[in-house]
Coordinates of C-alpha atoms in Angstrom, one line a residue:
Chain A
M182 CA -9.3 26.3 16.8
Q183 CA -11.0 24.0 19.3
H184 CA -9.7 21.0 17.4
T185 CA -6.2 22.5 17.3
L186 CA -6.2 22.7 21.0
T187 CA -7.6 19.2 21.4
I188 CA -4.7 17.9 19.3
A189 CA -2.2 20.0 21.2
R190 CA -3.5 18.7 24.5
R191 CA -3.4 15.1 23.4
Q192 CA 0.1 15.4 22.1
F193 CA 1.3 17.1 25.2
R194 CA -0.2 14.4 27.4
A195 CA 1.2 11.7 25.1
Y196 CA 4.7 12.9 25.9
F197 CA 4.2 12.1 29.6
D198 CA 2.5 8.7 28.9
G199 CA 5.8 7.6 27.3
P200 CA 9.4 8.0 28.3
V201 CA 10.4 10.5 25.7
A202 CA 9.5 13.6 27.7
Y203 CA 11.2 12.5 30.9
I204 CA 14.4 11.4 29.1
V205 CA 14.7 14.6 27.0
V206 CA 13.9 17.0 29.8
C207 CA 16.0 15.3 32.4
T208 CA 19.0 14.9 30.1
A209 CA 18.8 18.5 29.1
L210 CA 18.5 19.7 32.7
L211 CA 21.5 17.5 33.8
I212 CA 23.8 18.6 31.0
L213 CA 22.8 22.2 31.4
G214 CA 23.2 22.0 35.2
A215 CA 26.7 20.5 34.9
F216 CA 28.0 23.2 32.5
F217 CA 26.1 26.0 34.1
W218 CA 27.3 25.5 37.6
N219 CA 30.8 24.5 36.5
T220 CA 31.3 27.9 34.9
F221 CA 29.4 29.7 37.6
F222 CA 31.8 28.6 40.4
L223 CA 34.8 29.0 38.1
F224 CA 34.0 32.7 37.3
G225 CA 32.0 33.5 40.3
R226 CA 29.7 35.8 38.3
A227 CA 26.0 36.2 39.1
T228 CA 24.8 35.8 35.5
A229 CA 22.6 33.4 33.5
R230 CA 24.6 34.0 30.3
E231 CA 26.3 30.7 30.4
M232 CA 22.9 29.0 30.3
F233 CA 21.9 30.9 27.2
N234 CA 25.1 29.7 25.5
F235 CA 24.5 26.0 26.3
L236 CA 20.8 25.5 26.0
P237 CA 20.6 26.2 22.3
I238 CA 23.3 23.6 21.7
I239 CA 21.5 21.1 23.8
M240 CA 18.3 21.9 21.9
I241 CA 19.9 21.2 18.6
L242 CA 20.0 17.6 19.8
G243 CA 16.9 17.8 22.1
A244 CA 14.4 19.5 19.8
P245 CA 14.4 16.8 17.1
A246 CA 14.1 14.2 19.9
M247 CA 10.9 15.8 21.0
T248 CA 9.5 16.2 17.4
M249 CA 10.7 13.1 15.6
N250 CA 7.6 11.1 16.4
L251 CA 5.1 13.8 15.8
L252 CA 4.1 12.9 12.2
A253 CA 6.5 10.1 11.4
E254 CA 5.0 7.8 14.0
E255 CA 1.5 8.6 13.0
K256 CA 2.3 7.8 9.4
R257 CA 4.1 4.6 10.3
T258 CA 1.3 3.2 12.5
G259 CA -1.5 4.6 10.3
T260 CA -3.1 6.7 13.0
I261 CA -2.7 9.7 10.7
E262 CA -5.4 8.1 8.6
L263 CA -7.9 8.5 11.5
L264 CA -6.7 11.9 12.4
A265 CA -6.7 13.3 8.9
T266 CA -10.2 11.9 8.2
M267 CA -11.7 13.8 11.1
P268 CA -13.6 16.8 10.1
I269 CA -10.7 19.1 10.7
R270 CA -8.3 20.9 8.4
D271 CA -4.7 19.6 8.0
S272 CA -3.5 22.9 9.3
A273 CA -5.1 22.1 12.7
I274 CA -3.1 18.9 12.8
I275 CA 0.2 20.7 12.2
I276 CA -0.5 23.6 14.5
G277 CA -1.9 21.4 17.2
K278 CA 1.1 19.1 17.1
F279 CA 3.4 22.1 17.2
L280 CA 1.7 23.7 20.2
G281 CA 1.8 20.3 22.0
V282 CA 5.5 20.0 21.6
L283 CA 6.0 23.7 22.4
G284 CA 4.1 23.0 25.6
L285 CA 6.7 20.3 26.5
Y286 CA 9.5 22.7 25.7
A287 CA 7.9 25.4 27.9
V288 CA 7.8 22.9 30.8
M289 CA 11.4 22.3 30.3
L290 CA 12.2 26.0 30.2
A291 CA 10.2 26.5 33.3
L292 CA 12.2 23.9 35.1
T293 CA 15.5 25.6 34.1
L294 CA 14.3 28.7 35.9
T295 CA 15.6 27.0 39.0
Y296 CA 19.1 27.8 37.8
P297 CA 18.8 31.6 37.6
Y298 CA 16.7 31.5 40.7
S299 CA 19.5 29.9 42.6
V300 CA 21.9 32.4 41.2
A301 CA 19.7 35.2 42.3
R302 CA 19.7 33.7 45.8
L303 CA 23.5 33.5 45.9
G304 CA 24.3 36.9 44.3
D305 CA 22.8 39.9 42.7
L306 CA 21.2 38.8 39.5
D307 CA 20.0 41.2 36.8
W308 CA 16.7 39.7 35.8
G309 CA 16.3 41.9 32.7
P310 CA 18.5 40.0 30.3
V311 CA 17.3 36.7 31.9
I312 CA 13.7 37.5 30.9
T313 CA 14.6 38.6 27.4
G314 CA 16.9 35.6 27.1
Y315 CA 14.1 33.3 28.0
L316 CA 11.9 34.9 25.4
G317 CA 14.8 34.3 23.0
L318 CA 15.1 30.7 24.1
L319 CA 11.4 30.2 23.6
L320 CA 11.5 31.7 20.1
Q321 CA 14.7 29.9 19.0
G322 CA 13.5 26.6 20.5
G323 CA 10.1 27.1 18.8
A324 CA 11.9 27.5 15.5
M325 CA 14.0 24.3 16.1
L326 CA 10.8 22.4 17.0
A327 CA 9.1 23.6 13.9
L328 CA 12.1 22.4 11.8
G329 CA 11.9 19.1 13.7
L330 CA 8.2 18.8 12.9
L331 CA 9.0 19.5 9.3
A332 CA 11.5 16.7 9.2
S333 CA 9.0 14.4 10.9
S334 CA 6.5 15.2 8.1
W335 CA 8.9 14.0 5.5
T336 CA 9.4 10.4 6.6
Q337 CA 7.8 7.4 8.4
N338 CA 11.0 6.7 10.2
Q339 CA 11.7 8.4 13.5
I340 CA 15.4 8.0 13.3
V341 CA 15.5 9.6 9.9
A342 CA 13.3 12.4 11.2
Y343 CA 15.7 12.8 14.1
F344 CA 18.8 13.2 12.1
V345 CA 17.3 15.4 9.4
G346 CA 15.7 17.6 12.1
A347 CA 19.0 17.8 14.0
S348 CA 20.9 18.7 10.8
L349 CA 18.4 21.4 10.0
C350 CA 18.7 22.9 13.5
F351 CA 22.5 22.6 13.4
G352 CA 22.6 24.2 10.0
F353 CA 20.6 27.2 11.1
W354 CA 22.7 27.5 14.2
I355 CA 26.1 27.1 12.6
I356 CA 25.5 29.1 9.4
D357 CA 27.1 32.3 10.6
R358 CA 30.3 30.7 11.7
F359 CA 31.5 30.5 8.1
I360 CA 31.1 34.1 7.2
V361 CA 34.7 34.9 7.6
F362 CA 35.4 32.9 4.5
M363 CA 32.7 34.7 2.5
P364 CA 32.4 37.9 0.5
A365 CA 30.7 40.6 2.4
G366 CA 27.4 40.6 0.6
V367 CA 26.9 36.9 1.0
A368 CA 28.2 36.9 4.6
S369 CA 25.6 39.4 5.8
V370 CA 22.8 37.2 4.3
F371 CA 24.2 34.1 6.1
E372 CA 24.6 36.0 9.3
W373 CA 21.1 37.2 9.1
L374 CA 19.9 33.6 8.5
S375 CA 21.6 32.4 11.6
F376 CA 19.7 31.5 14.8
D377 CA 22.5 32.5 16.9
Y378 CA 22.8 36.0 15.4
H379 CA 19.2 36.8 16.3
F380 CA 19.4 35.0 19.6
Q381 CA 22.5 36.6 21.0
S382 CA 21.1 40.1 21.1
M383 CA 18.1 38.8 23.1
A384 CA 20.4 37.0 25.5
R385 CA 22.1 40.4 26.1
G386 CA 18.8 41.9 27.0
V387 CA 17.8 43.6 23.8
I388 CA 14.5 42.8 22.2
D389 CA 14.6 43.8 18.5
T390 CA 11.3 43.3 16.6
R391 CA 13.4 42.1 13.6
D392 CA 14.7 39.2 15.7
V393 CA 11.2 38.3 16.9
V394 CA 9.9 38.5 13.3
Y395 CA 12.8 36.4 12.1
F396 CA 12.0 33.5 14.5
L397 CA 8.3 33.7 13.9
S398 CA 9.0 33.6 10.1
V399 CA 11.1 30.5 10.4
I400 CA 8.4 28.9 12.5
G401 CA 5.7 29.9 10.0
L402 CA 7.7 28.7 7.0
A403 CA 8.6 25.4 8.6
L404 CA 5.0 24.7 9.6
G405 CA 3.7 25.8 6.2
L406 CA 6.1 23.3 4.5
A407 CA 5.0 20.6 7.0
F408 CA 1.4 21.4 6.0
R409 CA 2.2 21.0 2.3
S410 CA 4.0 17.8 3.1
L411 CA 1.1 16.4 5.0
E412 CA -1.3 17.5 2.3
S413 CA 0.7 15.9 -0.4
R414 CA -0.6 12.4 0.6
R415 CA -3.8 13.4 -1.2
W416 CA -2.2 13.7 -4.6
S417 CA 0.6 11.2 -4.4
Chain B
M133 CA -36.6 5.9 -4.5
H134 CA -34.2 5.5 -1.7
E135 CA -32.0 8.3 -0.5
A136 CA -28.4 7.9 -1.8
M137 CA -25.9 8.3 1.1
I138 CA -22.9 7.7 -1.1
E139 CA -22.7 8.3 -4.8
A140 CA -19.4 7.6 -6.6
N141 CA -19.0 8.6 -10.2
G142 CA -16.1 7.3 -12.2
L143 CA -13.7 7.4 -9.3
S144 CA -10.1 6.7 -10.5
K145 CA -6.9 6.8 -8.6
R146 CA -3.5 6.7 -10.3
Y147 CA -0.1 6.2 -8.7
G148 CA 2.2 7.3 -11.4
E149 CA 1.2 5.3 -14.4
A150 CA -0.5 2.5 -12.5
Y151 CA -4.2 2.7 -11.8
A152 CA -5.2 1.6 -8.3
L153 CA -8.7 2.3 -9.1
R154 CA -10.3 2.8 -12.5
D155 CA -13.6 4.4 -13.3
V156 CA -15.6 3.0 -10.3
S157 CA -19.2 4.1 -9.9
F158 CA -21.7 3.0 -7.4
R159 CA -24.3 4.3 -5.0
V160 CA -25.2 3.3 -1.5
N161 CA -28.6 4.0 -0.2
K162 CA -29.6 4.9 3.3
G163 CA -29.7 1.9 5.6
E164 CA -27.8 -0.4 3.4
V165 CA -24.9 -2.6 4.5
L166 CA -22.6 -2.8 1.6
G167 CA -19.8 -5.4 1.4
F168 CA -16.6 -4.5 -0.5
L169 CA -15.0 -7.6 -1.8
G170 CA -11.8 -8.2 -3.7
P171 CA -8.3 -9.6 -3.5
N172 CA -5.7 -7.6 -1.7
G173 CA -4.5 -4.7 -3.8
A174 CA -7.8 -4.7 -5.8
G175 CA -8.6 -1.1 -4.7
K176 CA -11.0 -1.6 -1.8
T177 CA -8.8 0.4 0.6
T178 CA -8.1 3.0 -2.0
T179 CA -11.9 3.5 -2.5
M180 CA -12.4 3.9 1.2
K181 CA -9.5 6.4 1.4
L182 CA -11.1 8.4 -1.4
L183 CA -14.5 8.4 0.2
T184 CA -13.1 9.5 3.6
C185 CA -11.2 12.3 1.9
F186 CA -7.8 10.9 3.1
M187 CA -6.7 11.0 -0.5
A188 CA -8.1 12.9 -3.5
P189 CA -9.2 11.0 -6.6
S190 CA -7.2 11.4 -9.8
S191 CA -10.4 11.8 -11.6
G192 CA -14.1 11.3 -11.0
S193 CA -16.1 12.5 -8.0
A194 CA -18.2 11.3 -5.1
R195 CA -20.9 12.7 -2.9
V196 CA -21.1 11.6 0.7
N197 CA -24.2 12.5 2.5
G198 CA -24.8 15.1 -0.2
C199 CA -21.3 16.7 0.2
E200 CA -18.9 16.6 -2.6
I201 CA -15.6 15.0 -1.4
G202 CA -13.5 17.6 -3.3
S203 CA -15.2 20.9 -2.5
D204 CA -16.9 20.1 0.9
S205 CA -14.6 17.5 2.3
L206 CA -15.2 18.7 5.9
G207 CA -18.9 18.1 5.5
A208 CA -18.4 14.7 4.0
R209 CA -15.9 13.7 6.7
A210 CA -18.3 14.9 9.4
A211 CA -20.9 12.4 8.1
I212 CA -18.5 9.4 8.2
G213 CA -17.3 7.2 11.0
Y214 CA -14.2 5.5 9.8
L215 CA -12.3 2.5 10.9
P216 CA -9.1 2.2 8.8
E217 CA -7.4 -1.1 8.0
S218 CA -5.7 -2.8 10.9
T219 CA -7.2 -0.3 13.4
P220 CA -4.5 2.2 14.0
L221 CA -5.0 3.7 17.4
Y222 CA -2.8 5.6 19.9
T223 CA -1.6 2.6 21.8
E224 CA -0.2 4.6 24.7
M225 CA -3.6 6.2 25.5
L226 CA -6.2 4.8 27.9
V227 CA -9.4 3.6 26.3
N228 CA -11.4 6.2 28.1
D229 CA -9.1 9.1 27.2
Y230 CA -9.0 8.0 23.6
L231 CA -12.8 8.0 23.3
E232 CA -12.9 11.4 24.9
F233 CA -10.3 12.6 22.4
A234 CA -12.3 11.1 19.5
G235 CA -15.4 12.8 20.8
Q236 CA -13.7 16.1 21.1
M237 CA -12.3 15.9 17.6
R238 CA -15.9 15.4 16.5
G239 CA -16.9 18.6 18.2
L240 CA -18.5 17.1 21.3
K241 CA -18.0 18.5 24.7
G242 CA -19.6 18.7 28.1
H243 CA -22.6 16.6 28.8
P244 CA -23.2 15.5 25.2
L245 CA -19.7 14.1 25.1
V246 CA -20.2 12.2 28.3
K247 CA -23.5 10.8 27.0
A248 CA -21.9 9.8 23.7
M249 CA -19.0 8.1 25.4
R250 CA -21.5 6.1 27.6
R251 CA -23.4 5.1 24.5
V252 CA -20.5 3.8 22.5
I253 CA -19.0 2.1 25.6
E254 CA -22.3 0.3 25.9
Q255 CA -22.5 -0.5 22.1
A256 CA -19.0 -1.9 21.9
S257 CA -19.1 -3.4 25.4
L258 CA -15.9 -1.6 26.5
G259 CA -16.9 -1.2 30.2
D260 CA -14.3 -3.5 31.4
V261 CA -11.3 -2.0 29.7
L262 CA -11.8 1.7 30.1
G263 CA -8.8 2.2 32.4
K264 CA -6.5 0.1 30.3
S265 CA -4.1 1.5 27.7
I266 CA -5.0 0.6 24.2
G267 CA -1.7 -1.2 23.6
Q268 CA -2.5 -3.8 26.3
L269 CA -5.8 -4.8 24.6
S270 CA -6.4 -7.9 22.6
K271 CA -7.1 -7.5 18.9
G272 CA -10.8 -8.0 19.4
Y273 CA -11.0 -5.3 22.0
R274 CA -8.9 -3.0 20.0
Q275 CA -11.3 -3.5 17.1
R276 CA -14.1 -2.5 19.4
V277 CA -12.4 0.6 20.5
G278 CA -12.0 1.4 16.8
L279 CA -15.6 0.9 16.2
A280 CA -16.5 2.9 19.3
Q281 CA -14.5 5.9 18.1
A282 CA -16.2 5.6 14.6
L283 CA -19.6 5.7 16.3
I284 CA -19.1 8.4 18.8
H285 CA -20.7 11.2 16.7
E286 CA -23.6 9.0 15.5
P287 CA -22.5 9.3 11.9
P288 CA -25.1 8.4 9.2
I289 CA -22.3 6.5 7.4
L290 CA -19.8 4.0 8.6
I291 CA -16.8 3.0 6.6
L292 CA -15.0 0.0 8.0
D293 CA -11.9 -1.4 6.3
E294 CA -11.6 -5.1 7.1
P295 CA -13.2 -5.0 10.5
M296 CA -12.9 -8.7 11.0
S297 CA -9.4 -9.4 9.8
G298 CA -7.1 -10.9 12.4
L299 CA -9.9 -11.8 14.8
D300 CA -10.5 -15.3 16.1
P301 CA -13.9 -16.7 15.3
N302 CA -15.5 -15.7 18.6
Q303 CA -14.3 -12.1 18.3
A304 CA -15.4 -12.0 14.7
V305 CA -18.9 -13.0 15.6
E306 CA -19.0 -10.4 18.3
I307 CA -17.8 -7.6 16.0
R308 CA -20.2 -8.9 13.3
D309 CA -23.1 -8.6 15.8
V310 CA -22.1 -5.0 16.6
I311 CA -21.9 -4.2 12.9
R312 CA -25.3 -5.7 12.2
D313 CA -26.8 -3.7 15.0
I314 CA -25.3 -0.6 13.6
G315 CA -26.4 -1.5 10.1
K316 CA -30.1 -1.4 11.2
E317 CA -30.1 2.4 11.3
R318 CA -27.0 3.5 9.5
T319 CA -25.4 3.1 6.1
V320 CA -22.4 0.8 6.4
I321 CA -19.6 0.0 3.9
L322 CA -17.3 -2.7 5.0
S323 CA -14.5 -4.4 3.1
T324 CA -13.4 -8.0 3.7
H325 CA -12.1 -11.0 2.0
N326 CA -14.2 -13.3 4.1
L327 CA -17.1 -14.3 1.9
A328 CA -19.1 -16.0 4.6
E329 CA -19.0 -12.8 6.4
V330 CA -20.5 -10.9 3.5
Q331 CA -23.3 -13.4 3.1
V332 CA -24.3 -13.0 6.7
T333 CA -23.7 -9.3 7.2
C334 CA -24.2 -7.5 3.9
G335 CA -27.3 -6.7 1.9
R336 CA -25.3 -5.9 -1.2
V337 CA -21.9 -6.8 -2.5
L338 CA -19.5 -4.9 -4.7
I339 CA -16.6 -7.0 -6.1
I340 CA -13.5 -5.1 -7.2
A341 CA -10.7 -6.7 -9.1
K342 CA -7.6 -4.9 -10.4
G343 CA -9.1 -1.5 -9.7
R344 CA -12.4 -2.1 -11.5
L345 CA -15.8 -2.9 -10.3
V346 CA -16.7 -6.3 -11.6
A347 CA -20.0 -7.0 -9.8
D348 CA -22.6 -5.2 -7.9
D349 CA -25.4 -7.4 -6.6
T350 CA -26.9 -9.0 -3.6
P351 CA -25.0 -11.9 -2.1
D352 CA -27.9 -14.2 -2.8
T353 CA -27.9 -13.5 -6.5
L354 CA -24.2 -13.8 -6.7
Q355 CA -24.5 -17.1 -4.8
A356 CA -27.1 -18.3 -7.3
R357 CA -24.7 -17.7 -10.1
A358 CA -22.6 -20.4 -8.6
G359 CA -25.5 -22.5 -7.4
Q360 CA -24.7 -25.5 -9.6
V361 CA -23.4 -28.5 -7.8
L362 CA -20.3 -29.9 -9.4
L363 CA -18.8 -33.3 -9.2
E364 CA -15.2 -34.1 -8.3
L365 CA -13.8 -37.5 -8.8
E366 CA -10.4 -39.0 -8.0
V367 CA -9.1 -42.1 -9.8
L368 CA -5.8 -43.9 -9.6
S369 CA -3.5 -42.7 -12.3
E370 CA -2.4 -46.3 -12.9
G371 CA -3.8 -47.6 -16.2
T372 CA -5.1 -44.3 -17.5
S373 CA -3.9 -40.8 -18.4
V374 CA -5.2 -37.3 -18.2
A375 CA -6.2 -37.3 -21.9
A376 CA -7.8 -40.8 -21.7
L377 CA -9.8 -39.9 -18.6
K378 CA -10.9 -36.6 -20.1
S379 CA -12.2 -38.2 -23.3
L380 CA -13.9 -40.9 -21.3
L381 CA -15.7 -38.3 -19.2
D382 CA -16.4 -36.0 -22.1
A383 CA -18.4 -38.7 -23.7
L384 CA -20.8 -38.9 -20.8
P385 CA -24.2 -37.4 -21.4
G386 CA -25.3 -34.6 -19.2
I387 CA -21.8 -33.4 -18.5
R388 CA -20.9 -30.1 -20.1
Q389 CA -17.4 -29.6 -19.1
V390 CA -14.5 -31.6 -17.7
Q391 CA -11.3 -30.5 -16.0
V392 CA -8.7 -33.1 -15.4
S393 CA -5.5 -32.6 -13.4
A394 CA -2.8 -35.0 -12.4
D395 CA -1.4 -35.4 -8.9
P396 CA 1.7 -37.5 -9.5
E397 CA 2.8 -37.5 -5.9
A398 CA -0.4 -39.1 -4.7
G399 CA -0.6 -41.2 -7.9
L400 CA -4.1 -39.8 -8.6
L401 CA -5.9 -38.0 -11.3
R402 CA -8.6 -35.5 -10.3
A403 CA -11.5 -34.4 -12.5
V404 CA -14.1 -31.8 -11.9
L405 CA -17.3 -32.1 -13.9
T406 CA -19.7 -29.4 -14.7
P407 CA -23.1 -30.8 -15.3
A408 CA -24.9 -29.6 -18.4
A409 CA -27.7 -27.0 -18.1
G410 CA -30.8 -28.6 -16.6
R411 CA -28.7 -31.3 -15.0
D412 CA -27.3 -31.2 -11.6
G413 CA -24.4 -32.9 -9.9
A414 CA -26.7 -33.5 -7.0
D415 CA -28.9 -36.0 -8.8
H416 CA -28.0 -39.6 -8.6
A417 CA -28.1 -40.3 -12.3
A418 CA -25.1 -38.2 -13.0
R419 CA -23.0 -39.8 -10.3
A420 CA -24.2 -43.3 -11.3
A421 CA -23.2 -42.6 -14.9
V422 CA -19.8 -41.5 -13.9
F423 CA -19.2 -44.5 -11.8
R424 CA -20.4 -47.0 -14.5
A425 CA -18.3 -45.3 -17.2
V426 CA -15.2 -45.2 -15.1
S427 CA -15.4 -48.8 -13.9
A428 CA -16.3 -50.1 -17.4
A429 CA -13.1 -48.5 -18.6
G430 CA -11.1 -50.4 -16.0
V431 CA -10.2 -47.2 -14.1
T432 CA -10.1 -47.4 -10.3
L433 CA -12.4 -44.9 -8.7
V434 CA -11.2 -43.8 -5.3
G435 CA -13.3 -40.7 -4.6
L436 CA -16.4 -39.1 -5.9
R437 CA -18.0 -36.1 -4.2
Q438 CA -20.2 -33.1 -4.8
L439 CA -18.9 -29.6 -4.7
Q440 CA -21.3 -26.9 -3.7
G441 CA -20.9 -23.7 -5.6
S442 CA -20.4 -20.8 -3.4
L443 CA -19.9 -17.1 -3.4
E444 CA -16.2 -17.8 -3.2
Q445 CA -16.4 -19.4 -6.6
V446 CA -18.0 -16.3 -8.1
F447 CA -15.4 -14.3 -6.4
R448 CA -12.7 -16.3 -7.9
E449 CA -14.2 -16.2 -11.3
L450 CA -14.7 -12.5 -11.3
T451 CA -11.4 -11.5 -9.7
L452 CA -9.0 -13.9 -11.3
S453 CA -10.3 -13.6 -14.8
G454 CA -10.8 -9.9 -15.1
P455 CA -13.2 -8.4 -17.6
Q456 CA -13.0 -10.7 -20.6
G457 CA -15.9 -11.7 -22.7
D458 CA -16.7 -15.5 -22.8
S459 CA -20.4 -15.5 -21.9
A460 CA -21.2 -18.6 -23.9
H461 CA -19.7 -20.8 -21.3
H462 CA -20.5 -20.3 -17.7
T463 CA -17.6 -22.2 -16.3
H464 CA -16.7 -22.7 -12.7
A465 CA -13.3 -21.7 -11.5
L466 CA -12.6 -24.8 -9.5
T467 CA -9.3 -26.4 -9.8
D468 CA -7.3 -27.7 -6.9
P469 CA -8.6 -29.8 -4.0
G470 CA -7.3 -27.4 -1.5
N471 CA -9.7 -24.9 -2.9
A472 CA -12.5 -27.4 -2.8
Q473 CA -11.9 -27.7 0.9
A474 CA -12.1 -24.0 1.3
L475 CA -15.4 -24.2 -0.6
D476 CA -16.7 -26.8 1.7
S477 CA -16.0 -24.7 4.7
V478 CA -17.6 -21.7 3.2
H479 CA -20.6 -23.9 2.3
A480 CA -20.9 -25.0 5.9
E481 CA -21.4 -21.4 6.8
T482 CA -23.7 -20.5 4.0
A483 CA -26.0 -23.4 4.6
L484 CA -27.2 -21.5 7.7
S485 CA -28.3 -18.6 5.6
D486 CA -30.3 -20.8 3.3
T487 CA -29.0 -19.4 0.1
T488 CA -27.9 -22.4 -1.9
P489 CA -30.2 -23.0 -4.8
S490 CA -29.3 -26.2 -6.5
D491 CA -31.2 -25.7 -9.6
A492 CA -29.0 -25.1 -12.6
T493 CA -31.5 -23.4 -14.7
S494 CA -32.3 -20.8 -12.1
A495 CA -28.7 -20.2 -11.6
D496 CA -28.1 -19.5 -15.3
A497 CA -31.1 -17.3 -15.4
A498 CA -29.8 -15.4 -12.4
S499 CA -26.4 -15.0 -13.9
S500 CA -27.8 -13.3 -17.0
G501 CA -29.6 -10.9 -14.7
V502 CA -26.4 -9.8 -12.9
G503 CA -25.9 -6.8 -15.1
A504 CA -25.2 -4.0 -12.7
G505 CA -21.4 -4.0 -12.8
P506 CA -19.6 -3.2 -16.0
A507 CA -18.3 -6.7 -16.4
A508 CA -20.8 -8.6 -14.3
S509 CA -22.5 -10.2 -17.2
E510 CA -19.3 -11.6 -18.5
P511 CA -18.4 -14.7 -16.5
A512 CA -15.0 -16.2 -16.2
Q513 CA -12.6 -17.4 -18.7
K514 CA -11.5 -21.0 -18.9
V515 CA -10.5 -22.5 -15.6
S516 CA -7.1 -23.8 -16.7
S517 CA -5.5 -20.4 -17.0
A518 CA -6.6 -19.3 -13.5
P519 CA -3.8 -19.1 -10.9
V520 CA -4.5 -21.6 -8.2
D521 CA -3.6 -19.7 -5.1
D522 CA -6.4 -19.0 -2.7
P523 CA -7.4 -15.4 -2.5
Q524 CA -8.0 -15.8 1.2
N525 CA -4.5 -16.6 1.9
R526 CA -2.9 -13.9 -0.1

């Protein structure tokens, strides 16, 4: 556990030693701000709903940018060899890396709080759905980051990791848009698999345990597969 | 009986059908500095990756500090300080932060961590660069940071993969001194292709070729195997031929073997002579005989010099030939002049360490005693089939 946190801390700090963190966070905040305030003044409603529509889309592109280097870069430069020969379990590496990037994402989310805060100053904001929405963002973002980490564990090339990660995130997000073309049985499965389906109820202010369990399962599954992928170096 | 820190039993590693390592067994005792020698791709790095539990062997087993690498890999890893090939480090981190991270990963914290950091900073003389990011450091300093992180938990075993490669001679000497210091109290395995390095640093040498262990001995004994002094002569190719020169030299008494090659561009023929057992290229009689024979035949002699056998020669014999039986002839894998120059430079180094017996009988006796490796008692095949590229440049 101690080692996991050590890895998480190093990873978190490494983001701020390089440009990646600043670029991703600033870009996300800029885009989000532009869309958010645009619609805010257009409709004149004191709500943070628009943010919950845009941020997941931004994260489809942003999450893989945060995760692409996690394992791919370590494999390319060989630092994974030092890390994996420390007396720690491979799971500590995966979980530590995940927590590190989750920390960066949490910082980004914390900074977006300025938007609902400003809205609350301008009008009468209902904080309930905002809080559940943020929990949803954290869970959904966590799932995207876990998928990005998984993609990063498959390759030494950051660009490949980025596009594979973005495709995975996009796939999970878009999957329920096709259900109109599908037979009912299949459609409900696809709907259930979709990020958006589980996220939307949270953004409306409803916390359903099934949604929470869904996101946690995706995270667990992705991290588990990333663990297998890291471990496979031993036998290949 | 010494305590075995590392015991490898029949380690093999297969990638698909190809063996990277095949049935390698050895043991390393406490306090030994063991050199791993072999051409690139011979299996040195693979062996190290197996011992450090980065990869699992396809078959075979190993115990590191009493811990089985398969079942107690965490215990084995805890006993090892590892410096992988080409020193991979987090280049964006500050030296100080990196050492702190390495210490924390080894379970150190609080005061012991601070103490350990101070100790390795001292050992690797990193005091001046603590506040720099690793990416800014020179190769030599980076190597020292790598050593420092490997030493931070005072491991009983150090595994260093090519710690001197890519360093300039001054840096190499510095790193070598650090390693020698460490080797006084710890077990060290290091891999290298620098033979001079091995002679100076290591108490024992394992030579690996094509995934197999071909020799396991002290550098001195291996050196003695090649202790014979050879003669190299150059003659103008005008008025003679490879075959004529060879038959001329073959007829000389006291010469056991002759290798002749042509260098048409320079208009020269080159011959390397191996003196017969009991004779030595260093004695005047042999050289005088060569000179008289050659001039009597009307051939123009333009060069005649002695070649000192070296560890490099043994290395070439063992690694180029592979395990094939031809123990009747103890031939020397010496072919091209470029290689002879390499030998000279190695010899310049080895002269310092006083390990150059020039007595052929003792050399032969020693070679028959080199029996530790599976193929160590089977010296090289004939020179002519040996590829002529230099293992150091590959």
